[in-house]
């Protein structure tokens, strides 16, 4: 039987499949289409310039060997590239001028690679892009509201560049990393808002990694992973917040990998945030980490004193507030942990000032800040904390004490124990007794669970932080 492009390619794939890891095979070989066979020259079609270069870099030997096995020593491979938007950010319908067709010669392998004229990108389905995708952006997070300092200059400027020319810059992906409350979410959202402002037709999406993982798991349960991946492939500018949570979600990493590759290959922009530098992300597949290194990783540091003052002044201006400069300085000087706490202190100050119908002055600031460093003056009771938590979660006091296993109630109870431990001087035994006679090990376990959940669940963390503030205020 005469050889055709298809049969030759199928035989090559049989070998490649055994050698290449499954996921790599899916990503880099399945999208390839055999186009034509002329004597010993096989032409294959690849989706992008980037794709071509990747094959060149990583698989040229393998391709050469398998093809020579099929077609003999004279075997040649030619590429047809479907779309080139790898680094110029233009979308798929751009043709590369014929003059850019190049011939590559790999001396060692004696394996010349010819790039053929590209054709139009088949992945752009008209109409599909018009689909309304809510970008999930909060309009308050803008570059303008994000104060620049030494602590964040590189990240902020890179973010601006990315927003101006999404996909068409060398910061793809842009990885923003730094500790809690240093502005990762704010910066990622600013990029989204700015892209929307400058390029209203771009499809923008902000998503937390937790939401991504949940969506993935839902789709996976319903055998709809393809829909999931397709949806994400429609995005022009994708921001994924807190990617460190992927560490425990192996399957979601596979989906993310497929989406990442597709978007990157088509010149789409990716922005990722993480609480650690990529190199310190444990539990993340190496192939993902290596992709993170393709772009730029920029960190956010603690803002210095002057930047903290500027941040406070900006917040006050935005909210139409005023307070004496000495108070601003006092707050900026004393709160140096992170920007979220800085804001928390400002809010507490405002709350106290309006509660007590009293001007914000240094004396009040001292009082409020004392609670931020946890030297509360007034002893708060376990009952008072229970009451606050019940109100906050809208749970009845009885339920809080009962032996129910309902998750919301169990969590509310654990948070109450945690706060009672942190803000009262009661022993673990006494705290346990206040929860229908539980013993001290239950209290220890609850406190540990709360700490763990705060590390992994941002909504939970927000709740605990908010409650902590309420308790602090009550203890004043
Ligand atoms: P992260 O996601 O790193 O935990 P966020 O982006 O949620 O932190 O930031 C916490 C708070 O601090 C937000 O309200 C944000 O607006 C504010 N913030 C952080 N950095 C800055 C900055 N440089 N200028 C102004 N506000 C900032
Ligand atoms: Mg965040």
CSV table of C-alpha atoms and ligand atoms in Angstrom, one decimal:
chain,number,residue,atom,x,y,z
A,1,UNK,CA,0.0,0.0,0.0
A,2,UNK,CA,1.3,3.4,-0.9
A,3,UNK,CA,2.3,5.7,1.9
A,4,UNK,CA,0.3,8.8,2.5
A,5,UNK,CA,0.9,11.7,4.8
A,6,UNK,CA,-1.7,10.2,7.2
A,7,UNK,CA,-0.2,6.7,7.4
A,8,UNK,CA,3.3,8.0,7.8
A,9,UNK,CA,2.3,10.4,10.6
A,10,UNK,CA,0.2,7.7,12.3
A,11,UNK,CA,3.2,5.4,12.4
A,12,UNK,CA,5.4,8.2,13.8
A,13,UNK,CA,2.8,9.0,16.5
A,14,UNK,CA,2.8,5.4,17.6
A,15,UNK,CA,6.4,5.6,18.5
A,16,UNK,CA,6.2,9.1,19.9
A,17,UNK,CA,3.4,8.1,22.1
A,18,UNK,CA,5.5,5.6,23.8
A,19,UNK,CA,8.3,8.0,24.4
A,20,UNK,CA,6.6,11.2,25.4
A,21,UNK,CA,4.7,11.7,28.5
A,22,UNK,CA,0.9,11.5,28.0
A,23,UNK,CA,0.1,15.1,28.7
A,24,UNK,CA,3.0,16.4,26.6
A,25,UNK,CA,1.8,14.1,23.8
A,26,UNK,CA,-1.7,15.6,24.0
A,27,UNK,CA,-0.4,19.1,24.1
A,28,UNK,CA,2.3,19.0,21.5
A,29,UNK,CA,1.5,16.2,19.1
A,30,UNK,CA,-2.3,15.7,19.0
A,31,UNK,CA,-2.8,19.2,17.5
A,32,UNK,CA,-0.5,18.4,14.6
A,33,UNK,CA,-2.1,17.5,11.3
A,34,UNK,CA,-0.3,15.7,8.5
A,35,UNK,CA,-0.9,17.8,5.3
A,36,UNK,CA,1.0,16.3,2.5
A,37,UNK,CA,3.6,13.7,1.6
A,38,UNK,CA,5.9,14.4,-1.4
A,39,UNK,CA,8.5,11.7,-1.8
A,40,UNK,CA,10.4,11.8,1.4
A,41,UNK,CA,9.1,15.2,2.5
A,42,UNK,CA,6.3,15.2,5.0
A,43,UNK,CA,4.5,18.5,5.7
A,44,UNK,CA,2.8,18.9,9.0
A,45,UNK,CA,0.5,21.7,10.1
A,46,UNK,CA,1.1,23.3,13.5
A,47,UNK,CA,-1.1,25.9,15.3
A,48,UNK,CA,1.4,28.6,15.8
A,49,UNK,CA,4.9,29.9,15.4
A,50,UNK,CA,5.4,29.4,19.1
A,51,UNK,CA,4.3,25.8,18.7
A,52,UNK,CA,6.7,25.3,15.9
A,53,UNK,CA,9.5,26.7,18.0
A,54,UNK,CA,8.7,24.5,20.9
A,55,UNK,CA,8.8,21.4,18.7
A,56,UNK,CA,12.1,22.6,17.3
A,57,UNK,CA,13.6,23.1,20.7
A,58,UNK,CA,12.3,20.0,22.4
A,59,UNK,CA,11.3,17.3,19.9
A,60,UNK,CA,13.4,17.8,16.8
A,61,UNK,CA,15.5,14.7,17.5
A,62,UNK,CA,12.5,12.6,18.2
A,63,UNK,CA,10.8,13.8,15.1
A,64,UNK,CA,13.8,13.2,13.0
A,65,UNK,CA,14.4,9.7,14.2
A,66,UNK,CA,10.8,8.6,13.8
A,67,UNK,CA,10.4,10.1,10.4
A,68,UNK,CA,13.7,8.6,9.1
A,69,UNK,CA,12.4,5.3,10.3
A,70,UNK,CA,9.4,5.7,8.1
A,71,UNK,CA,10.8,7.4,5.1
A,72,UNK,CA,14.5,6.6,5.1
A,73,UNK,CA,17.6,8.6,5.4
A,74,UNK,CA,16.3,11.3,3.0
A,75,UNK,CA,13.4,12.1,5.2
A,76,UNK,CA,12.5,15.8,5.5
A,77,UNK,CA,9.9,17.6,7.5
A,78,UNK,CA,8.1,20.7,6.5
A,79,UNK,CA,5.9,22.9,8.7
A,80,UNK,CA,2.9,24.8,7.9
A,81,UNK,CA,2.1,27.4,10.6
A,82,UNK,CA,-1.5,28.2,11.1
A,83,UNK,CA,-1.3,31.4,13.0
A,84,UNK,CA,1.5,33.6,14.3
A,85,UNK,CA,0.6,35.6,17.3
A,86,UNK,CA,3.1,34.2,19.7
A,87,UNK,CA,4.9,37.4,20.5
A,88,UNK,CA,3.2,40.1,18.5
A,89,UNK,CA,-0.2,39.8,20.2
A,90,UNK,CA,-2.2,40.0,17.1
A,91,UNK,CA,-5.0,37.6,16.8
A,92,UNK,CA,-5.2,34.6,14.6
A,93,UNK,CA,-6.4,36.1,11.4
A,94,UNK,CA,-3.0,37.7,10.6
A,95,UNK,CA,-1.0,36.2,7.8
A,96,UNK,CA,2.7,36.1,8.1
A,97,UNK,CA,4.2,37.6,4.9
A,98,UNK,CA,5.7,35.0,2.8
A,99,UNK,CA,9.1,36.7,3.2
A,100,UNK,CA,9.2,35.5,6.8
A,101,UNK,CA,9.2,31.9,5.6
A,102,UNK,CA,12.6,30.5,6.7
A,103,UNK,CA,14.5,27.4,6.2
A,104,UNK,CA,16.1,25.9,9.2
A,105,UNK,CA,18.9,23.5,8.9
A,106,UNK,CA,19.9,21.3,11.8
A,107,UNK,CA,23.4,20.3,10.8
A,108,UNK,CA,23.8,17.7,13.4
A,109,UNK,CA,20.7,15.9,12.4
A,110,UNK,CA,20.9,16.8,8.8
A,111,UNK,CA,17.2,17.6,9.1
A,112,UNK,CA,16.2,20.7,7.4
A,113,UNK,CA,12.9,22.2,8.5
A,114,UNK,CA,11.0,24.3,6.1
A,115,UNK,CA,8.3,26.7,7.2
A,116,UNK,CA,5.4,26.9,4.7
A,117,UNK,CA,3.2,29.8,4.2
A,118,UNK,CA,0.6,30.1,7.0
A,119,UNK,CA,-3.1,29.9,6.5
A,120,UNK,CA,-5.8,31.5,8.6
A,121,UNK,CA,-6.3,30.4,12.2
A,122,UNK,CA,-9.2,27.9,12.2
A,123,UNK,CA,-9.7,28.4,15.9
A,124,UNK,CA,-11.3,31.8,15.6
A,125,UNK,CA,-15.0,31.0,15.2
A,126,UNK,CA,-16.9,34.1,14.2
A,127,UNK,CA,-19.4,35.2,16.8
A,128,UNK,CA,-18.1,33.0,19.6
A,129,UNK,CA,-16.0,35.8,21.0
A,130,UNK,CA,-19.0,38.2,21.2
A,131,UNK,CA,-20.2,36.0,24.0
A,132,UNK,CA,-20.6,38.0,27.1
A,133,UNK,CA,-18.2,36.9,29.7
A,134,UNK,CA,-18.3,38.9,32.9
A,135,UNK,CA,-14.8,39.8,33.7
A,136,UNK,CA,-15.4,39.6,37.4
A,137,UNK,CA,-13.6,42.9,38.1
A,138,UNK,CA,-14.0,45.3,40.9
A,139,UNK,CA,-13.8,48.8,39.5
A,140,UNK,CA,-12.2,50.2,42.7
A,141,UNK,CA,-9.0,48.3,41.9
A,142,UNK,CA,-7.2,50.6,39.5
A,143,UNK,CA,-3.6,51.5,38.8
A,144,UNK,CA,-4.4,55.0,40.0
A,145,UNK,CA,-5.4,53.7,43.4
A,146,UNK,CA,-2.3,51.6,43.6
A,147,UNK,CA,0.4,53.6,45.1
A,148,UNK,CA,3.8,53.0,43.6
A,149,UNK,CA,6.9,52.6,45.8
A,150,UNK,CA,10.2,50.8,45.8
A,151,UNK,CA,8.3,47.9,47.2
A,152,UNK,CA,6.2,47.3,44.1
A,153,UNK,CA,7.7,49.4,41.2
A,154,UNK,CA,8.7,46.5,39.0
A,155,UNK,CA,5.4,44.7,39.4
A,156,UNK,CA,3.3,47.8,38.9
A,157,UNK,CA,5.1,49.0,35.8
A,158,UNK,CA,5.1,45.5,34.3
A,159,UNK,CA,1.4,45.4,35.0
A,160,UNK,CA,0.9,48.6,33.2
A,161,UNK,CA,2.8,47.4,30.2
A,162,UNK,CA,0.8,44.2,30.1
A,163,UNK,CA,-2.4,46.2,30.3
A,164,UNK,CA,-1.3,48.4,27.4
A,165,UNK,CA,-0.2,45.6,25.1
A,166,UNK,CA,-1.7,42.4,26.4
A,167,UNK,CA,0.0,39.3,24.9
A,168,UNK,CA,2.4,41.5,23.0
A,169,UNK,CA,5.1,42.0,25.6
A,170,UNK,CA,7.8,39.9,27.1
A,171,UNK,CA,6.0,39.5,30.4
A,172,UNK,CA,3.8,36.6,29.5
A,173,UNK,CA,2.9,35.2,31.9
A,174,UNK,CA,3.3,38.0,34.4
A,175,UNK,CA,3.6,36.4,37.8
A,176,UNK,CA,3.0,38.7,40.8
A,177,UNK,CA,4.0,37.3,44.1
A,178,UNK,CA,4.2,38.4,47.7
A,179,UNK,CA,2.8,38.0,51.2
A,180,UNK,CA,-0.7,38.5,52.4
A,181,UNK,CA,-2.2,41.9,52.0
A,182,UNK,CA,0.5,43.4,49.9
A,183,UNK,CA,-1.6,44.1,46.9
A,184,UNK,CA,-1.5,41.1,44.6
A,185,UNK,CA,-5.3,41.0,44.0
A,186,UNK,CA,-5.4,44.7,43.7
A,187,UNK,CA,-2.7,44.8,41.0
A,188,UNK,CA,-4.1,41.8,39.1
A,189,UNK,CA,-7.5,43.4,39.0
A,190,UNK,CA,-6.0,46.8,38.0
A,191,UNK,CA,-4.6,45.1,34.9
A,192,UNK,CA,-8.0,43.7,34.1
A,193,UNK,CA,-9.7,47.1,34.5
A,194,UNK,CA,-7.1,48.9,32.5
A,195,UNK,CA,-7.3,46.3,29.6
A,196,UNK,CA,-11.1,46.8,29.6
A,197,UNK,CA,-10.6,50.6,29.4
A,198,UNK,CA,-7.9,50.6,26.7
A,199,UNK,CA,-9.2,47.6,24.7
A,200,UNK,CA,-12.9,47.2,25.3
A,201,UNK,CA,-13.2,44.3,22.9
A,202,UNK,CA,-10.8,42.1,24.7
A,203,UNK,CA,-12.3,39.2,26.6
A,204,UNK,CA,-11.0,39.6,30.1
A,205,UNK,CA,-11.5,37.3,33.1
A,206,UNK,CA,-10.3,37.4,36.7
A,207,UNK,CA,-10.7,34.2,38.6
A,208,UNK,CA,-9.3,32.9,41.9
A,209,UNK,CA,-7.6,29.6,41.7
A,210,UNK,CA,-10.1,28.2,44.2
A,211,UNK,CA,-12.9,29.1,41.9
A,212,UNK,CA,-11.1,27.7,39.0
A,213,UNK,CA,-10.5,24.4,40.9
A,214,UNK,CA,-14.2,24.3,42.0
A,215,UNK,CA,-15.4,24.9,38.4
A,216,UNK,CA,-13.1,22.2,37.2
A,217,UNK,CA,-14.3,19.7,39.7
A,218,UNK,CA,-17.9,20.4,38.8
A,219,UNK,CA,-17.3,20.0,35.2
A,220,UNK,CA,-15.2,16.9,35.8
A,221,UNK,CA,-18.1,15.3,37.8
A,222,UNK,CA,-20.4,16.1,34.9
A,223,UNK,CA,-18.0,14.8,32.2
A,224,UNK,CA,-17.8,18.3,30.8
A,225,UNK,CA,-14.1,19.0,31.0
A,226,UNK,CA,-13.9,19.9,27.4
A,227,UNK,CA,-16.5,22.6,27.9
A,228,UNK,CA,-14.5,23.9,30.8
A,229,UNK,CA,-11.3,24.1,28.8
A,230,UNK,CA,-13.1,25.6,25.8
A,231,UNK,CA,-14.6,28.4,27.9
A,232,UNK,CA,-11.2,29.4,29.1
A,233,UNK,CA,-9.7,29.2,25.7
A,234,UNK,CA,-11.9,32.1,24.7
A,235,UNK,CA,-10.2,34.5,27.0
A,236,UNK,CA,-7.8,37.2,25.8
A,237,UNK,CA,-6.5,38.3,29.2
A,238,UNK,CA,-6.7,35.8,32.0
A,239,UNK,CA,-5.9,36.6,35.6
A,240,UNK,CA,-5.6,33.7,38.0
A,241,UNK,CA,-5.3,34.8,41.6
A,242,UNK,CA,-3.4,32.8,44.3
A,243,UNK,CA,-2.1,30.0,42.2
A,244,UNK,CA,-0.4,28.4,45.2
A,245,UNK,CA,-3.8,26.7,45.9
A,246,UNK,CA,-3.2,24.6,42.8
A,247,UNK,CA,-0.6,22.7,44.8
A,248,UNK,CA,-3.2,20.4,46.2
A,249,UNK,CA,-5.2,20.0,43.0
A,250,UNK,CA,-3.3,17.8,40.6
A,251,UNK,CA,-6.1,17.3,38.1
A,252,UNK,CA,-6.8,21.0,37.9
A,253,UNK,CA,-3.2,21.6,37.2
A,254,UNK,CA,-3.6,19.4,34.1
A,255,UNK,CA,-6.5,21.5,32.9
A,256,UNK,CA,-4.6,24.7,33.7
A,257,UNK,CA,-1.7,23.4,31.8
A,258,UNK,CA,-3.8,22.8,28.7
A,259,UNK,CA,-5.4,26.2,29.0
A,260,UNK,CA,-2.1,27.9,29.6
A,261,UNK,CA,-0.6,26.4,26.5
A,262,UNK,CA,-3.5,27.2,24.3
A,263,UNK,CA,-3.6,30.8,25.4
A,264,UNK,CA,0.1,31.4,25.3
A,265,UNK,CA,0.4,29.9,21.9
A,266,UNK,CA,-2.3,32.2,20.6
A,267,UNK,CA,-0.7,35.3,22.0
A,268,UNK,CA,-3.1,35.7,24.8
A,269,UNK,CA,-2.0,37.3,28.1
A,270,UNK,CA,-1.8,35.4,31.4
A,271,UNK,CA,-1.4,37.1,34.8
A,272,UNK,CA,-0.8,34.9,37.8
A,273,UNK,CA,-0.5,35.8,41.5
A,274,UNK,CA,1.0,33.7,44.2
A,275,UNK,CA,2.0,34.0,47.8
A,276,UNK,CA,5.4,32.5,47.1
A,277,UNK,CA,8.0,32.9,44.4
A,278,UNK,CA,7.5,30.3,41.6
A,279,UNK,CA,10.6,28.4,42.7
A,280,UNK,CA,9.2,27.9,46.2
A,281,UNK,CA,5.8,26.6,45.1
A,282,UNK,CA,5.7,23.1,46.4
A,283,UNK,CA,3.4,20.6,44.9
A,284,UNK,CA,3.3,22.3,41.5
A,285,UNK,CA,4.1,20.3,38.5
A,286,UNK,CA,7.5,21.2,37.1
A,287,UNK,CA,6.1,21.7,33.6
A,288,UNK,CA,3.9,24.5,35.0
A,289,UNK,CA,6.7,26.1,36.9
A,290,UNK,CA,8.9,26.1,33.8
A,291,UNK,CA,6.1,28.0,32.0
A,292,UNK,CA,5.9,30.5,34.7
A,293,UNK,CA,9.5,31.3,34.0
A,294,UNK,CA,8.8,32.2,30.4
A,295,UNK,CA,7.6,35.6,31.4
A,296,UNK,CA,8.4,37.8,34.3
A,297,UNK,CA,8.1,37.2,38.0
A,298,UNK,CA,7.8,40.4,40.0
A,299,UNK,CA,7.5,40.5,43.8
A,300,UNK,CA,5.6,42.8,46.1
A,301,UNK,CA,7.5,43.8,49.2
A,302,UNK,CA,6.4,45.6,52.4
A,303,UNK,CA,5.9,49.2,51.6
A,304,UNK,CA,8.3,51.6,53.4
A,305,UNK,CA,7.2,54.3,55.8
A,306,UNK,CA,6.8,57.0,53.1
A,307,UNK,CA,4.8,54.7,50.9
A,308,UNK,CA,2.6,53.8,53.8
A,309,UNK,CA,1.8,57.4,54.4
A,310,UNK,CA,1.0,57.9,50.7
A,311,UNK,CA,-1.3,54.9,50.7
A,312,UNK,CA,-3.1,56.2,53.8
A,313,UNK,CA,-3.5,59.6,52.3
A,314,UNK,CA,-4.8,58.1,49.0
A,315,UNK,CA,-7.4,56.0,50.9
A,316,UNK,CA,-8.5,59.0,52.9
A,317,UNK,CA,-8.9,61.1,49.8
A,318,UNK,CA,-10.9,58.5,48.0
A,319,UNK,CA,-13.3,58.2,50.9
A,320,UNK,CA,-13.5,61.9,51.5
A,321,UNK,CA,-11.9,61.7,54.9
A,322,UNK,CA,-9.5,63.9,56.8
A,323,UNK,CA,-7.3,63.5,59.8
A,324,UNK,CA,-4.4,65.3,61.2
A,325,UNK,CA,-1.0,64.6,59.6
A,326,UNK,CA,0.4,63.5,63.0
A,327,UNK,CA,-2.2,60.8,63.2
A,328,UNK,CA,-1.4,59.6,59.7
A,329,UNK,CA,2.3,59.4,60.6
A,330,UNK,CA,1.5,57.6,63.8
A,331,UNK,CA,-0.5,55.0,62.0
A,332,UNK,CA,2.0,54.6,59.2
A,333,UNK,CA,4.8,54.3,61.7
A,334,UNK,CA,3.2,51.7,63.9
A,335,UNK,CA,1.6,49.4,61.3
A,336,UNK,CA,4.2,47.9,59.1
A,337,UNK,CA,2.9,44.4,58.6
A,338,UNK,CA,1.0,44.9,55.4
A,339,UNK,CA,-1.4,47.2,53.6
A,340,UNK,CA,-4.5,45.3,54.5
A,341,UNK,CA,-3.7,45.9,58.2
A,342,UNK,CA,-3.0,49.5,57.5
A,343,UNK,CA,-6.5,49.8,56.0
A,344,UNK,CA,-7.9,47.9,58.9
A,345,UNK,CA,-6.4,50.4,61.3
A,346,UNK,CA,-7.8,53.3,59.4
A,347,UNK,CA,-11.3,51.7,59.4
A,348,UNK,CA,-11.1,51.1,63.1
A,349,UNK,CA,-10.1,54.6,63.7
A,350,UNK,CA,-13.1,55.9,61.7
A,351,UNK,CA,-15.4,53.5,63.4
A,352,UNK,CA,-14.3,54.6,66.8
A,353,UNK,CA,-14.5,58.3,65.9
A,354,UNK,CA,-18.0,58.0,64.6
A,355,UNK,CA,-19.1,55.7,67.4
A,356,UNK,CA,-17.9,58.0,70.1
A,357,UNK,CA,-18.7,61.2,68.1
A,358,UNK,CA,-15.2,62.3,68.6
A,359,UNK,CA,-12.6,63.8,66.3
A,360,UNK,CA,-9.7,61.6,65.2
A,361,UNK,CA,-6.7,62.7,67.2
A,362,UNK,CA,-3.5,61.1,68.4
A,363,UNK,CA,-5.0,60.0,71.6
A,364,UNK,CA,-7.7,58.0,69.8
A,365,UNK,CA,-5.2,56.6,67.4
A,366,UNK,CA,-3.0,55.4,70.2
A,367,UNK,CA,-6.0,53.7,71.8
A,368,UNK,CA,-7.1,52.0,68.6
A,369,UNK,CA,-3.6,50.9,67.6
A,370,UNK,CA,-3.0,49.4,71.0
A,371,UNK,CA,-5.6,46.8,70.0
A,372,UNK,CA,-3.9,46.1,66.7
A,373,UNK,CA,-0.8,45.0,68.7
A,374,UNK,CA,-3.1,42.9,70.9
A,375,UNK,CA,-2.8,44.6,74.3
A,376,UNK,CA,-6.5,44.9,74.8
A,377,UNK,CA,-7.4,46.9,77.9
A,378,UNK,CA,-10.8,45.5,78.6
A,379,UNK,CA,-11.2,41.8,79.1
A,380,UNK,CA,-13.8,40.4,76.7
A,381,UNK,CA,-15.8,37.4,77.7
A,382,UNK,CA,-16.4,34.1,76.0
A,383,UNK,CA,-20.1,34.8,76.0
A,384,UNK,CA,-19.6,38.1,74.2
A,385,UNK,CA,-17.5,36.4,71.5
A,386,UNK,CA,-20.1,33.7,71.1
A,387,UNK,CA,-22.8,36.4,70.6
A,388,UNK,CA,-20.7,38.2,68.0
A,389,UNK,CA,-20.0,35.1,66.0
A,390,UNK,CA,-23.7,34.0,66.2
A,391,UNK,CA,-24.8,37.4,64.8
A,392,UNK,CA,-22.1,37.4,62.2
A,393,UNK,CA,-23.0,34.1,60.8
A,394,UNK,CA,-26.7,34.3,61.7
A,395,UNK,CA,-26.6,31.1,63.7
A,396,UNK,CA,-28.6,30.7,66.9
A,397,UNK,CA,-26.7,30.4,70.2
A,398,UNK,CA,-28.3,26.9,70.8
A,399,UNK,CA,-27.0,25.6,67.5
A,400,UNK,CA,-23.6,26.8,68.3
A,401,UNK,CA,-23.5,24.6,71.3
A,402,UNK,CA,-25.2,21.6,69.9
A,403,UNK,CA,-23.5,18.5,68.5
A,404,UNK,CA,-24.5,19.2,64.9
A,405,UNK,CA,-22.1,18.3,62.1
A,406,UNK,CA,-23.4,20.9,59.7
A,407,UNK,CA,-20.3,22.5,58.2
A,408,UNK,CA,-21.3,26.1,58.7
A,409,UNK,CA,-22.1,25.5,62.3
A,410,UNK,CA,-19.0,23.5,63.0
A,411,UNK,CA,-16.9,26.3,61.4
A,412,UNK,CA,-18.7,29.0,63.4
A,413,UNK,CA,-18.0,27.1,66.6
A,414,UNK,CA,-14.4,26.5,65.7
A,415,UNK,CA,-13.9,30.2,65.0
A,416,UNK,CA,-15.5,31.1,68.3
A,417,UNK,CA,-13.1,28.9,70.2
A,418,UNK,CA,-10.2,30.3,68.2
A,419,UNK,CA,-11.2,33.9,69.1
A,420,UNK,CA,-11.9,32.9,72.7
A,421,UNK,CA,-8.4,31.5,73.0
A,422,UNK,CA,-6.9,34.5,71.3
A,423,UNK,CA,-8.7,37.3,73.2
A,424,UNK,CA,-9.6,36.0,76.6
A,425,UNK,CA,-7.4,34.7,79.4
A,426,UNK,CA,-9.5,31.6,79.9
A,427,UNK,CA,-8.0,28.2,80.0
A,428,UNK,CA,-8.7,25.7,77.2
A,429,UNK,CA,-10.7,23.7,79.7
A,430,UNK,CA,-12.9,26.7,80.6
A,431,UNK,CA,-13.4,27.5,76.9
A,432,UNK,CA,-14.4,23.9,76.2
A,433,UNK,CA,-16.9,24.0,79.1
A,434,UNK,CA,-18.6,27.0,77.4
A,435,UNK,CA,-19.4,24.9,74.4
A,436,UNK,CA,-21.6,22.3,76.0
A,437,UNK,CA,-18.8,20.6,78.0
A,438,UNK,CA,-16.3,19.8,75.3
A,439,UNK,CA,-12.8,19.0,76.5
A,440,UNK,CA,-9.6,20.9,75.9
A,441,UNK,CA,-8.3,18.8,73.0
A,442,UNK,CA,-11.4,19.8,71.0
A,443,UNK,CA,-10.5,23.4,71.6
A,444,UNK,CA,-6.9,22.8,70.5
A,445,UNK,CA,-8.1,21.0,67.4
A,446,UNK,CA,-10.5,23.8,66.6
A,447,UNK,CA,-7.8,26.4,66.8
A,448,UNK,CA,-5.5,24.4,64.5
A,449,UNK,CA,-8.3,23.9,62.0
A,450,UNK,CA,-9.0,27.6,61.9
A,451,UNK,CA,-5.4,28.4,61.3
A,452,UNK,CA,-5.2,25.8,58.5
A,453,UNK,CA,-8.4,27.0,56.9
A,454,UNK,CA,-7.2,30.6,57.0
A,455,UNK,CA,-4.2,29.6,55.0
A,456,UNK,CA,-6.2,27.8,52.3
A,457,UNK,CA,-9.6,29.4,52.1
A,458,UNK,CA,-9.6,33.2,51.4
A,459,UNK,CA,-13.3,33.7,52.1
A,460,UNK,CA,-12.9,31.9,55.4
A,461,UNK,CA,-9.9,34.1,56.2
A,462,UNK,CA,-11.8,37.2,55.4
A,463,UNK,CA,-14.5,36.1,57.8
A,464,UNK,CA,-12.1,35.4,60.6
A,465,UNK,CA,-10.3,38.7,60.0
A,466,UNK,CA,-13.5,40.7,60.1
A,467,UNK,CA,-14.6,39.0,63.2
A,468,UNK,CA,-11.2,39.6,64.8
A,469,UNK,CA,-11.6,43.2,64.1
A,470,UNK,CA,-15.1,43.2,65.7
A,471,UNK,CA,-13.7,41.5,68.8
A,472,UNK,CA,-10.8,43.9,69.0
A,473,UNK,CA,-13.1,46.9,68.8
A,474,UNK,CA,-15.3,45.4,71.5
A,475,UNK,CA,-12.3,44.9,73.7
A,476,UNK,CA,-11.4,48.6,73.7
B,1,LIG,P1,-3.2,40.4,48.5
B,1,LIG,O1,-4.1,40.0,47.4
B,1,LIG,O2,-1.8,40.5,48.2
B,1,LIG,O3,-3.5,39.7,49.8
B,1,LIG,P2,-4.8,42.8,48.3
B,1,LIG,O4,-4.6,43.1,46.8
B,1,LIG,O5,-6.1,42.2,48.7
B,1,LIG,O6,-3.6,41.9,48.8
B,1,LIG,O7,-4.5,44.2,49.1
B,1,LIG,C1,-5.0,44.4,50.4
B,1,LIG,C2,-5.5,45.8,50.5
B,1,LIG,O8,-4.4,46.7,50.4
B,1,LIG,C3,-6.4,46.1,49.4
B,1,LIG,O9,-7.5,46.9,49.9
B,1,LIG,C4,-5.6,47.0,48.4
B,1,LIG,O10,-6.3,48.0,47.8
B,1,LIG,C5,-4.6,47.6,49.4
B,1,LIG,N1,-3.3,47.9,48.8
B,1,LIG,C6,-2.3,47.0,48.6
B,1,LIG,N2,-1.2,47.6,48.1
B,1,LIG,C7,-1.6,48.9,47.8
B,1,LIG,C8,-0.9,50.0,47.2
B,1,LIG,N3,0.4,49.9,46.8
B,1,LIG,N4,-1.6,51.2,47.1
B,1,LIG,C9,-2.8,51.3,47.6
B,1,LIG,N5,-3.5,50.2,48.2
B,1,LIG,C10,-2.9,49.1,48.3
B,2,LIG,MG1,-5.4,38.4,47.2
